[in-house]
Short mmCIF file of C-alpha atoms and ligand atoms in Angstrom, two decimals:
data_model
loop_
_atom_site.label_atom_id
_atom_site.label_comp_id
_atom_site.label_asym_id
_atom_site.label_seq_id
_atom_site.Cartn_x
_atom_site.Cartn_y
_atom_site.Cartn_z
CA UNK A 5 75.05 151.36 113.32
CA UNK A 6 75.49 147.64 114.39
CA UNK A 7 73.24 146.36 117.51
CA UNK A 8 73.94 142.86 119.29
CA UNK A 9 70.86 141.90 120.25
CA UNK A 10 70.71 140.77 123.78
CA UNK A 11 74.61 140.78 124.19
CA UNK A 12 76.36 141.59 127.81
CA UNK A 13 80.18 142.57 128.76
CA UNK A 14 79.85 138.56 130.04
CA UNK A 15 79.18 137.42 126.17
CA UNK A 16 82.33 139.37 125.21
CA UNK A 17 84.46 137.61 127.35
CA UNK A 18 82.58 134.34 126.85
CA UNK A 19 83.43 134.50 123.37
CA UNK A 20 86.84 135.84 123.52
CA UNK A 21 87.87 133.41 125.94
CA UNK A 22 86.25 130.44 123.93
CA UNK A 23 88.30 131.80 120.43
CA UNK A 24 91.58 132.82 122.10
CA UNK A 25 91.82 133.93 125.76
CA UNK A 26 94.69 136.14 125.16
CA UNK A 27 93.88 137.66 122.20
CA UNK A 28 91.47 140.53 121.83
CA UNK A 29 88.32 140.06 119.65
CA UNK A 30 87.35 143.01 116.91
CA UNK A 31 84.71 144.89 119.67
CA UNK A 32 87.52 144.88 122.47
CA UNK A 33 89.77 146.91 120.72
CA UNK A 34 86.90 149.79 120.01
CA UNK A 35 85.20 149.52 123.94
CA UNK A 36 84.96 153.33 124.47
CA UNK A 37 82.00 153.32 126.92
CA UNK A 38 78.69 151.85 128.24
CA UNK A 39 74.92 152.48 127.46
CA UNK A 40 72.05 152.54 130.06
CA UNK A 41 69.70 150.74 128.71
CA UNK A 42 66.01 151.18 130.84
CA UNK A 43 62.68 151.84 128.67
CA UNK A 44 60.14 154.59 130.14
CA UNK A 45 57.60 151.62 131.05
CA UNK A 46 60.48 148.98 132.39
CA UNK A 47 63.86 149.26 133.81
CA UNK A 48 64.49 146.05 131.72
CA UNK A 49 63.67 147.32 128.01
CA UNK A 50 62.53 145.05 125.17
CA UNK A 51 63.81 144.90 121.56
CA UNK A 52 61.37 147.54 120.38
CA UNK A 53 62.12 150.28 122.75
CA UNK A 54 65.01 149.44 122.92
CA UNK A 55 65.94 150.00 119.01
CA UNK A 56 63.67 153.17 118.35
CA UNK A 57 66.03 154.66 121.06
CA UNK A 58 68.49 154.26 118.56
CA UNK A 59 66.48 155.09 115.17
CA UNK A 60 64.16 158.05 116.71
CA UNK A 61 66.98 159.26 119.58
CA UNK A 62 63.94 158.70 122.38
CA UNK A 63 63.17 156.50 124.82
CA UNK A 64 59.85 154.68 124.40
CA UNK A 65 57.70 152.11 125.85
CA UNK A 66 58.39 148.00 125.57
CA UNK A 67 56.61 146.80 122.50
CA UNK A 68 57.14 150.32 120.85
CA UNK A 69 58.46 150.41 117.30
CA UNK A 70 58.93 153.91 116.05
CA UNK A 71 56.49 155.71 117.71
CA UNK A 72 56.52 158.06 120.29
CA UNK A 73 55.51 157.32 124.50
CA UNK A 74 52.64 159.04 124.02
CA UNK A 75 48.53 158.29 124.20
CA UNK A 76 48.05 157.78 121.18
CA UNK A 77 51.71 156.80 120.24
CA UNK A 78 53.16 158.93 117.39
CA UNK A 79 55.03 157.74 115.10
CA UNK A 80 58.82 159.37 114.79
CA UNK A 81 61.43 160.01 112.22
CA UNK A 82 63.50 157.50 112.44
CA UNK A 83 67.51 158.38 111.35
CA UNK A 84 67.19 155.78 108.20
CA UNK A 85 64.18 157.60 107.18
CA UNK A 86 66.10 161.03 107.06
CA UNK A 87 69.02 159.22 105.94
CA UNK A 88 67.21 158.29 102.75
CA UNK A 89 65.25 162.13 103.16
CA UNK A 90 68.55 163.19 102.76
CA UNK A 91 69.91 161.57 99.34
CA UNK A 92 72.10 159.30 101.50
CA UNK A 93 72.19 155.30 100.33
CA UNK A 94 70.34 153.00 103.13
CA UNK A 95 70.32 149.48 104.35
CA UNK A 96 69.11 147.07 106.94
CA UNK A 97 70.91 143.60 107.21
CA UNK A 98 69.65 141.39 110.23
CA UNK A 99 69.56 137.91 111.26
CA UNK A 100 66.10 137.74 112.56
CA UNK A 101 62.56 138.38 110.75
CA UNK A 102 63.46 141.61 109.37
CA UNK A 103 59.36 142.59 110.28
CA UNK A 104 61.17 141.88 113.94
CA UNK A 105 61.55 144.48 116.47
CA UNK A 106 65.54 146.13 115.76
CA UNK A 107 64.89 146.37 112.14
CA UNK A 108 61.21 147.51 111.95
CA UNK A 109 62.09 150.49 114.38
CA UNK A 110 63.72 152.17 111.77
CA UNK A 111 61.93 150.87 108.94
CA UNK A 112 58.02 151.09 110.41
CA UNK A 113 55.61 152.95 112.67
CA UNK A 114 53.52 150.71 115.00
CA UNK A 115 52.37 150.56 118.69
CA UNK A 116 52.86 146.93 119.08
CA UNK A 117 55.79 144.70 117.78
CA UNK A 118 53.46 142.00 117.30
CA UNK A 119 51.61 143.56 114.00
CA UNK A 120 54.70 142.29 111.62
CA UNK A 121 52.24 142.17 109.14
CA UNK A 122 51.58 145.77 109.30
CA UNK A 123 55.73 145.94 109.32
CA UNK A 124 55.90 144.31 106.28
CA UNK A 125 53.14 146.41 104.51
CA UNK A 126 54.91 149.67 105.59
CA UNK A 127 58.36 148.39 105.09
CA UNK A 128 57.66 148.03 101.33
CA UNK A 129 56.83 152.03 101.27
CA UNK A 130 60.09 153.54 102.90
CA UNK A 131 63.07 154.81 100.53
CA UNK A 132 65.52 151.96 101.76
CA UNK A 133 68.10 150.26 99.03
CA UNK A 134 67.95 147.04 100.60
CA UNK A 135 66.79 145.13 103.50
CA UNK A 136 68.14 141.42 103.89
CA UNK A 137 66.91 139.17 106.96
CA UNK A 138 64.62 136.41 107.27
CA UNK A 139 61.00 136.23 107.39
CA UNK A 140 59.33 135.52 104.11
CA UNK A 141 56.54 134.46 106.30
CA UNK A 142 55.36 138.01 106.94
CA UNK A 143 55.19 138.68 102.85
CA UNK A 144 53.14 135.66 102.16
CA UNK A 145 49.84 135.55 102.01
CA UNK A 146 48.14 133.01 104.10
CA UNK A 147 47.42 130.23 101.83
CA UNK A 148 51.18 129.60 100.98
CA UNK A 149 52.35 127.01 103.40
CA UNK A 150 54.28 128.68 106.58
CA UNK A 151 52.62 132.03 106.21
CA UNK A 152 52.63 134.15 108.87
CA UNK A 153 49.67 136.22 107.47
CA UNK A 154 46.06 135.64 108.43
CA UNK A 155 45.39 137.88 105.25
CA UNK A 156 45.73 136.89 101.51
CA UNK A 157 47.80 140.06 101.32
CA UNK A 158 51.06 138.95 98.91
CA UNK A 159 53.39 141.62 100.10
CA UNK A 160 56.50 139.94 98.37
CA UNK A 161 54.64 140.95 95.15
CA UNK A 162 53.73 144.29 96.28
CA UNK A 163 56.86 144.76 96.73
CA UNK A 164 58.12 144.05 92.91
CA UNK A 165 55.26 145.89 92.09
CA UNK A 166 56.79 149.00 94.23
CA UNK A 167 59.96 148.23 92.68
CA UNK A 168 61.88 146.36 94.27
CA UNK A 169 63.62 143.42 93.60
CA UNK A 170 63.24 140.44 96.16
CA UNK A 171 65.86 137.82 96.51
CA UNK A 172 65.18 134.66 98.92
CA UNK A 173 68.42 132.63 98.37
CA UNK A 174 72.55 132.39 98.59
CA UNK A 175 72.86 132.55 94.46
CA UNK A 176 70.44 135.54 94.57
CA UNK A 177 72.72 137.63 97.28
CA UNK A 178 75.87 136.81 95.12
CA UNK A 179 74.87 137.60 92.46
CA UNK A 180 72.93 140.65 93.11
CA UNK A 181 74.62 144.21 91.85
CA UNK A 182 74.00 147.90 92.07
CA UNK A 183 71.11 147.14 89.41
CA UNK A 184 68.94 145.06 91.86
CA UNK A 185 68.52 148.05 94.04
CA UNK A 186 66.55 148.47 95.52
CA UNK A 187 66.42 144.98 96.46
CA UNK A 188 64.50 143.05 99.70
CA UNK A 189 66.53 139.61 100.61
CA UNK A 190 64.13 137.29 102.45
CA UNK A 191 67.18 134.22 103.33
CA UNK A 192 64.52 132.21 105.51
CA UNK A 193 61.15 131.50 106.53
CA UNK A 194 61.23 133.27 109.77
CA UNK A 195 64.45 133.65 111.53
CA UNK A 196 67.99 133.09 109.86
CA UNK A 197 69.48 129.90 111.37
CA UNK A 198 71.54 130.59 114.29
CA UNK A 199 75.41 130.42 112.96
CA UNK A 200 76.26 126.86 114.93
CA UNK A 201 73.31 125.29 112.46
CA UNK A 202 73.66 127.01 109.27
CA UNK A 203 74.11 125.62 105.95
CA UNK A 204 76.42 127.77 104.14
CA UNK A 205 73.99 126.89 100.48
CA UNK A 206 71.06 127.34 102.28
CA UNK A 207 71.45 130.93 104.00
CA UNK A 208 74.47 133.22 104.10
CA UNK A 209 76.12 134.51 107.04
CA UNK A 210 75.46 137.81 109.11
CA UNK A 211 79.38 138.31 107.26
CA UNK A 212 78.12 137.64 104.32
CA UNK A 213 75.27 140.07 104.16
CA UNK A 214 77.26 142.78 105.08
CA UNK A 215 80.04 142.45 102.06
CA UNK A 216 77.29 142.64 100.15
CA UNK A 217 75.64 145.35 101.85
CA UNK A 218 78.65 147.49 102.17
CA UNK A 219 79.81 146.63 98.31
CA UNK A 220 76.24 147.20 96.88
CA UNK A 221 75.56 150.68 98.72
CA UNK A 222 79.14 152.09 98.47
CA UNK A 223 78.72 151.58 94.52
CA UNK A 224 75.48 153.86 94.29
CA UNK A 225 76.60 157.38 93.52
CA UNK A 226 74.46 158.91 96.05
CA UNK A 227 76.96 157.07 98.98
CA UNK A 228 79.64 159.56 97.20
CA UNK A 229 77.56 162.23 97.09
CA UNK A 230 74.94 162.27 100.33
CA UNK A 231 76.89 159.51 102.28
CA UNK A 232 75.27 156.23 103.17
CA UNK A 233 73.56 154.93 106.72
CA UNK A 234 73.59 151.19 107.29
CA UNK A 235 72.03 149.18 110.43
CA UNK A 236 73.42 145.73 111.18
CA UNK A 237 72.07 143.52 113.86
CA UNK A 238 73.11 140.07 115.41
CA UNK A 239 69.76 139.57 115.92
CA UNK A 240 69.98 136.14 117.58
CA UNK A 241 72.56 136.43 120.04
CA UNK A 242 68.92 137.50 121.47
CA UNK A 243 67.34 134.22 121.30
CA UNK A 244 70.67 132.36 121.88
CA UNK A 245 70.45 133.96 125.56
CA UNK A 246 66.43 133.86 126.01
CA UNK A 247 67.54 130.01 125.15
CA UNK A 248 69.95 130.12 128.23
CA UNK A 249 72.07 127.99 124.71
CA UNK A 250 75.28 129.10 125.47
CA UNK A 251 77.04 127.28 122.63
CA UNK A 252 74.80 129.06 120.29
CA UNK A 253 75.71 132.25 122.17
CA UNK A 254 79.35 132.15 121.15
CA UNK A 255 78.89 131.61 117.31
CA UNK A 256 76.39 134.44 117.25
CA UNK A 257 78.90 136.83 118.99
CA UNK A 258 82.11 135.62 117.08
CA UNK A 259 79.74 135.61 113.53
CA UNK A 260 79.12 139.59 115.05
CA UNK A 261 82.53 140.13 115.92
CA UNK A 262 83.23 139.34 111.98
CA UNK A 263 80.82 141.80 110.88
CA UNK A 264 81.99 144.32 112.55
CA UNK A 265 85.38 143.66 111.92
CA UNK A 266 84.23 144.03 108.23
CA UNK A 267 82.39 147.30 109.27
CA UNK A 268 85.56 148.96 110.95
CA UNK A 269 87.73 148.34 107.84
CA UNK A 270 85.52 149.81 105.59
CA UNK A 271 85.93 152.45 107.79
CA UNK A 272 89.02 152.71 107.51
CA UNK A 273 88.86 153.05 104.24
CA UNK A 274 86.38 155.32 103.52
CA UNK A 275 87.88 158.35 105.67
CA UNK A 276 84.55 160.14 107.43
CA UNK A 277 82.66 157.14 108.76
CA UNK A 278 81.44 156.01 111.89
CA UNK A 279 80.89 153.04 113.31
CA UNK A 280 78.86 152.50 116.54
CA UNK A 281 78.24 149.54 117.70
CA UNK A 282 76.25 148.38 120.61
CA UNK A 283 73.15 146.53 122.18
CA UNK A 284 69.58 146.92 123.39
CA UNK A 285 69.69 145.04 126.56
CA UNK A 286 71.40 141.69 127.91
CA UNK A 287 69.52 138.70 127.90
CA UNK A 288 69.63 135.83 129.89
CA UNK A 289 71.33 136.94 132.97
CA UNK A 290 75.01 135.23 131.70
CA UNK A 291 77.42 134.60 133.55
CA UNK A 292 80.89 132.66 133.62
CA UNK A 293 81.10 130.25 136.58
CA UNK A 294 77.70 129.19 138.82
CA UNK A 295 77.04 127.36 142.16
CA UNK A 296 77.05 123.95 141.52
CA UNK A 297 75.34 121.41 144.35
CA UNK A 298 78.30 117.95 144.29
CA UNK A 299 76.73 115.85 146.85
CA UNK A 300 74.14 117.83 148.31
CA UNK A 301 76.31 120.60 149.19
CA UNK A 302 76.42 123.37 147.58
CA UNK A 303 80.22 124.06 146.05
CA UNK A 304 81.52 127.55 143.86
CA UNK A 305 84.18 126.48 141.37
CA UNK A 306 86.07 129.24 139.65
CA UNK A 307 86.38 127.97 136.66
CA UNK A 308 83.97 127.57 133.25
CA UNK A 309 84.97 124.80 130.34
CA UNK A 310 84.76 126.60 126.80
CA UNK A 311 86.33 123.19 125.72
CA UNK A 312 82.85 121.91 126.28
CA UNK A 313 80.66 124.27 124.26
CA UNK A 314 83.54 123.71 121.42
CA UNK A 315 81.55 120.07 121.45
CA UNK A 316 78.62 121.24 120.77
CA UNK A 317 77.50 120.50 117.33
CA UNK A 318 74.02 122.34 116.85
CA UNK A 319 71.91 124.79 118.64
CA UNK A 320 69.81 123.21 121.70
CA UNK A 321 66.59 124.78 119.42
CA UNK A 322 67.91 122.60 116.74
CA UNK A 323 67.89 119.78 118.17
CA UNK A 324 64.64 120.19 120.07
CA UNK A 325 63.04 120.38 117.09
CA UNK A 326 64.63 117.58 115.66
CA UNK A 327 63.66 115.20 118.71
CA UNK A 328 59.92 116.71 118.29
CA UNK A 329 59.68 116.16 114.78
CA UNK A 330 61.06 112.36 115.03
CA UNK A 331 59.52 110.39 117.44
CA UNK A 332 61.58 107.64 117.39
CA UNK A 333 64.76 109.60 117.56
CA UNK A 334 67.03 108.90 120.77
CA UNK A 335 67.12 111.51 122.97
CA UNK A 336 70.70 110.09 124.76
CA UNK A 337 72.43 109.18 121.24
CA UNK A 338 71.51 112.77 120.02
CA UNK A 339 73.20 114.21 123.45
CA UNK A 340 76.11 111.66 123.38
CA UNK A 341 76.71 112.79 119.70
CA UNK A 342 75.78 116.49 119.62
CA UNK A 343 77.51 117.35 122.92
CA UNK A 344 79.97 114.50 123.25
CA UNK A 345 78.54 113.92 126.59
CA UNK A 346 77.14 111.38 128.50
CA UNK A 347 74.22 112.36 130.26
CA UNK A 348 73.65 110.48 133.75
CA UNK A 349 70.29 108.84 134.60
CA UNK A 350 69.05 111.63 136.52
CA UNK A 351 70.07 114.49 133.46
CA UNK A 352 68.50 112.21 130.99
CA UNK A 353 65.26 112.22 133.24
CA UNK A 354 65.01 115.68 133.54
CA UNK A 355 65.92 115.91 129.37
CA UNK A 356 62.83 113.00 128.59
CA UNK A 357 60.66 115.06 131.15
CA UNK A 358 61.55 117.93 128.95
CA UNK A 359 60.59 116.27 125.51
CA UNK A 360 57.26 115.70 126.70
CA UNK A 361 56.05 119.03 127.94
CA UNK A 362 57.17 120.27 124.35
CA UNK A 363 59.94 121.74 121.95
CA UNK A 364 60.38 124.72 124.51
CA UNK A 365 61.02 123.32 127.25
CA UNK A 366 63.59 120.46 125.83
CA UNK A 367 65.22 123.44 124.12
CA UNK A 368 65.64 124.95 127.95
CA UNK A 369 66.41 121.66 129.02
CA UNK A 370 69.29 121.16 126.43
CA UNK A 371 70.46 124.71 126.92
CA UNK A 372 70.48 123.82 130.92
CA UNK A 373 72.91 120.79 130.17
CA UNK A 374 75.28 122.75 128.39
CA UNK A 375 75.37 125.46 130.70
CA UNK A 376 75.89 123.18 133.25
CA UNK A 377 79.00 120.90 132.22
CA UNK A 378 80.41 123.66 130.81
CA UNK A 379 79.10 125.50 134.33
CA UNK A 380 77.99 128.69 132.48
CA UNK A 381 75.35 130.34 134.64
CA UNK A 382 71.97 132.59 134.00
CA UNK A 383 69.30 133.52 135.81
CA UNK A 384 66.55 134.44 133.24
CA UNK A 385 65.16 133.31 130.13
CA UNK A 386 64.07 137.45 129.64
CA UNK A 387 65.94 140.23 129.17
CA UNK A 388 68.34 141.86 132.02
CA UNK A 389 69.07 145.20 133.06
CA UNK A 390 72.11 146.02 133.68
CA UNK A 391 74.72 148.52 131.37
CA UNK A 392 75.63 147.05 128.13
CA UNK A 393 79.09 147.95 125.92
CA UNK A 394 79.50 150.73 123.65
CA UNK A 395 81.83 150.24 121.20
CA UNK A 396 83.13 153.17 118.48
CA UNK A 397 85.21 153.61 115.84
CA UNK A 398 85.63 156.83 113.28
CA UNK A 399 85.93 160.81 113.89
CA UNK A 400 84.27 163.09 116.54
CA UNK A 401 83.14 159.74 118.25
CA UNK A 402 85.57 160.79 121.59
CA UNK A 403 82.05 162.92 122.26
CA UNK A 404 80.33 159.67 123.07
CA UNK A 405 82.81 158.08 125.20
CA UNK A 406 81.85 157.22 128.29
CA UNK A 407 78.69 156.01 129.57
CA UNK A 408 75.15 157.45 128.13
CA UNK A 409 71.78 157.27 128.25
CA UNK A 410 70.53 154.85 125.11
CA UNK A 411 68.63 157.71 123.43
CA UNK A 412 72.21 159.66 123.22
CA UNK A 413 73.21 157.14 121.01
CA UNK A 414 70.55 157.72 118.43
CA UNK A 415 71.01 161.35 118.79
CA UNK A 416 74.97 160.61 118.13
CA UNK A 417 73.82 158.90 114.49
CA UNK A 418 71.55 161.78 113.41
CA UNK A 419 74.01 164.47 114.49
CA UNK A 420 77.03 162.57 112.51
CA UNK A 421 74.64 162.35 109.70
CA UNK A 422 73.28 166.19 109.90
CA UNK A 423 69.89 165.21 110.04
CA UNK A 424 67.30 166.99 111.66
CA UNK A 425 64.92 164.16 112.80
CA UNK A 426 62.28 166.39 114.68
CA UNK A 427 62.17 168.35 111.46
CA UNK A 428 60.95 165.28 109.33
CA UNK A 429 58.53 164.08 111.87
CA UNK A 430 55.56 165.68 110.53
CA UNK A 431 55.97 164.55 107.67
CA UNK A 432 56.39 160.91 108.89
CA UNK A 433 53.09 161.44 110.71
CA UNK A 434 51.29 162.56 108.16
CA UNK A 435 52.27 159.02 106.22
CA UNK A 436 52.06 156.93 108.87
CA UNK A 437 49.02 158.26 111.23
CA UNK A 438 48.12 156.47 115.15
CA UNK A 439 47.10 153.06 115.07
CA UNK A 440 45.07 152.00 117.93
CA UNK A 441 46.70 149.72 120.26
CA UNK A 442 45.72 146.08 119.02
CA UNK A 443 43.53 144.57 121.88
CA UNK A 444 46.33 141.83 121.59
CA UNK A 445 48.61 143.64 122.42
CA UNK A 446 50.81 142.49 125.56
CA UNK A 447 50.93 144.41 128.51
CA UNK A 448 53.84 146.38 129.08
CA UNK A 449 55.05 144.30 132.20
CA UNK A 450 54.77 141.26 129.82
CA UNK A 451 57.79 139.55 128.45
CA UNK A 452 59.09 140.84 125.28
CA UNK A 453 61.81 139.31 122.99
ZN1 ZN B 27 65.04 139.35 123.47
#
């Protein structure tokens, strides 16, 4: 199962167009439908429901991870919980936190996505042979510098002492074998660097991970045996769009389009296995071409510039932080140099308004000039909700062609994998029992990631 997070039809062609225009990308050739994508609180889902529609074949409420629209939630079986029920190898390789919402609906049981803590702690009890991500943070206790704890609760050694091995660099995922399973890979703090900013020796790539992921699991005899169920996400095509960054956008969704390149040839050549691929939600509201005002007047040019996010040398987060960390750093060199554009006195205005009010807003503001010269348009920094693609490869998937509700889709995973997720749900309760809503908890017209 591979999820792009926050990824539209518009992101596919943005991203074709910006590699090759006339060549197909790895997810065209496999576009066999469409999923609907509303929550049961919001037409416009979140993450959380979004992904336990996937893992627990229900629709749920924003904020939801693995648990059941219900007062209180329950928590459900999720298909990588039966999966490993079942004998079957399992994995989870993601870009974000992996305590984030996609992966922790099918590795935890809460009622709010904000308790990653409580992800972590629960994570470090499923059956799962590896889990690689970022988000250290949520394993630390609080006295380690960059902690996201506010507990002295040191789940990274909880989980050695559980048995698993945890890994938090490059060397460590190369040189990891069957022998480190079951094996936790914690690449960065928080979130994995977006693709445009990564340093190859620092973290690897989404591509990366899932070589290793596919080699590791495929060598366990139980993958021969039972079969094996891995979830992939491109986590921060998400963040790319709530960024309105449309240079980050394309990396993310060509570094994807890899993956599941990678995914499809295994595939290939491992006769009865499926891939699905698809996404939670859109985000951002993208679109290629936007009204542009040229003296006052509003004009409606049909045509966008790949050629100018091809300048772009780092993520508009990136350098945000950058010019928030240094002080004395010049915001118009850093433009001129990143984006190979000069900004006019009115853009740089609006960009040195921007630096003041904070990192956020000169990320938007950075995005914003992007999007604009390369005239890329949104209209949110949330989610959107419209249909998103459904892309399949392997046997029997003709059955899901077409468009379908999201919940189909996780129904389509547990009945390839003849697993009987209602039947292990008791079970699942009885280890993970209600948790009260925390009072923190956002409401569920809030805006979720
Ligand atoms: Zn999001």
């Amino acid at each position: 199962m591979m999820i792009s997070d926050g990824f539209g039809p518009s992101g596919e062609t943005m991203a074709r167009v910006f590699a090759n225009k006339a060549q197909l990308q790895p997810l065209d050739y496999q576009l066999r439908g469409a999923s609907i994508t509303y929550s049961t609180s919001n037409l416009v889902t979140d993450s959380a429901a979004g992904a336990t529609c996937f893992s627990c074949a229900l629709k749920t409420y924003n904020g939801a991870i693995g648990v059941t629209d219900s007062q209180p939630p329950e928590a459900c079986a999720t298909v990588l919980e039966a999966a490993a029920a079942a004998g079957m190898a399992t994995g989870v390789v993601v870009t974000s936190r992996v305590t984030h919402a996609t992966p922790a609906a099918f590795t935890a049981h809460v009622p709010d996505r904000e308790m990653e803590p409580t992800i972590a702690e629960q994570q470090i009890t499923q059956k799962i042979d590896l889990l690689f991500g970022g988000g250290r943070c949520e394993f630390q206790p609080q006295s380690v510098a960059g902690s996201c704890r506010a507990d002295e609760k040191d789940v990274m050694s909880e989980a050695r002492d559980a048995g698993f091995s945890v890994i938090t660099d490059v060397a460590g995922l190369r040189s990891a074998t069957t022998a480190s399973l079951p094996l936790i890979g914690l690449f960065a703090q928080s979130h994995m660097a977006f693709e445009l900013d990564r340093v190859p020796a620092d973290q690897p790539s989404l591509d990366e991970m899932v070589a290793k992921a596919l080699e590791l699991l495929s060598a366990l005899p139980k993958a021969a045996t039972h079969g094996m169920f891995l979830m992939i996400e491109g986590s921060r095509i998400d963040h790319a769009g709530h960024n309105n960054d449309a240079a980050a956008h394309v990396y993310e969704t060509l570094q994807f389009q890899q993956a599941f390149s990678q995914a499809v040839e295994y595939a290939r050549g491992h006769g009865n296995t499926v891939v699905v691929s698809t996404s939670d939600h859109e985000t951002g509201g993208l679109t290629l071409a936007r009204t542009k005002p040229v003296l006052g007047r509003d004009t409606y040019p049909y045509v966008w510039y790949p050629k100018v996010l091809a300048r772009a040398n780092h993520s508009a987060e990136y350098l945000a932080h950058e010019l928030q960390a240094n002080a004395s750093m010049s915001l118009v060199d850093t433009v001129v140099v990143n984006y190979g554009i000069e900004p006019t006195p009115a853009e740089l205005a609006t960009l040195e308004a921007a630096r003041i009010n904070g990192t956020t807003p000169l990320t938007y503001a950075l995005s914003e000039f992007i999007s604009y010269h390369a005239n890329v348009g949104w209209t949110t920094h949330g989610h959107t909700g419209e249909d998103v693609n459904l892309y399949l490869y392997g046997p029997g998937t003709e059955a899901m062609y077409g468009v379908h509700q999201n919940s189909d889709i996780g129904a389509f995973l547990a009945s390839k994998l003849k697993l009987d997720l209602a039947a292990l749900t008791p079970e699942i309760r009885r280890k993970f029992p209600p948790i009260p809503m925390p009072p923190t908890a956002r409401s569920e017209h809030a805006v979720h990631d």
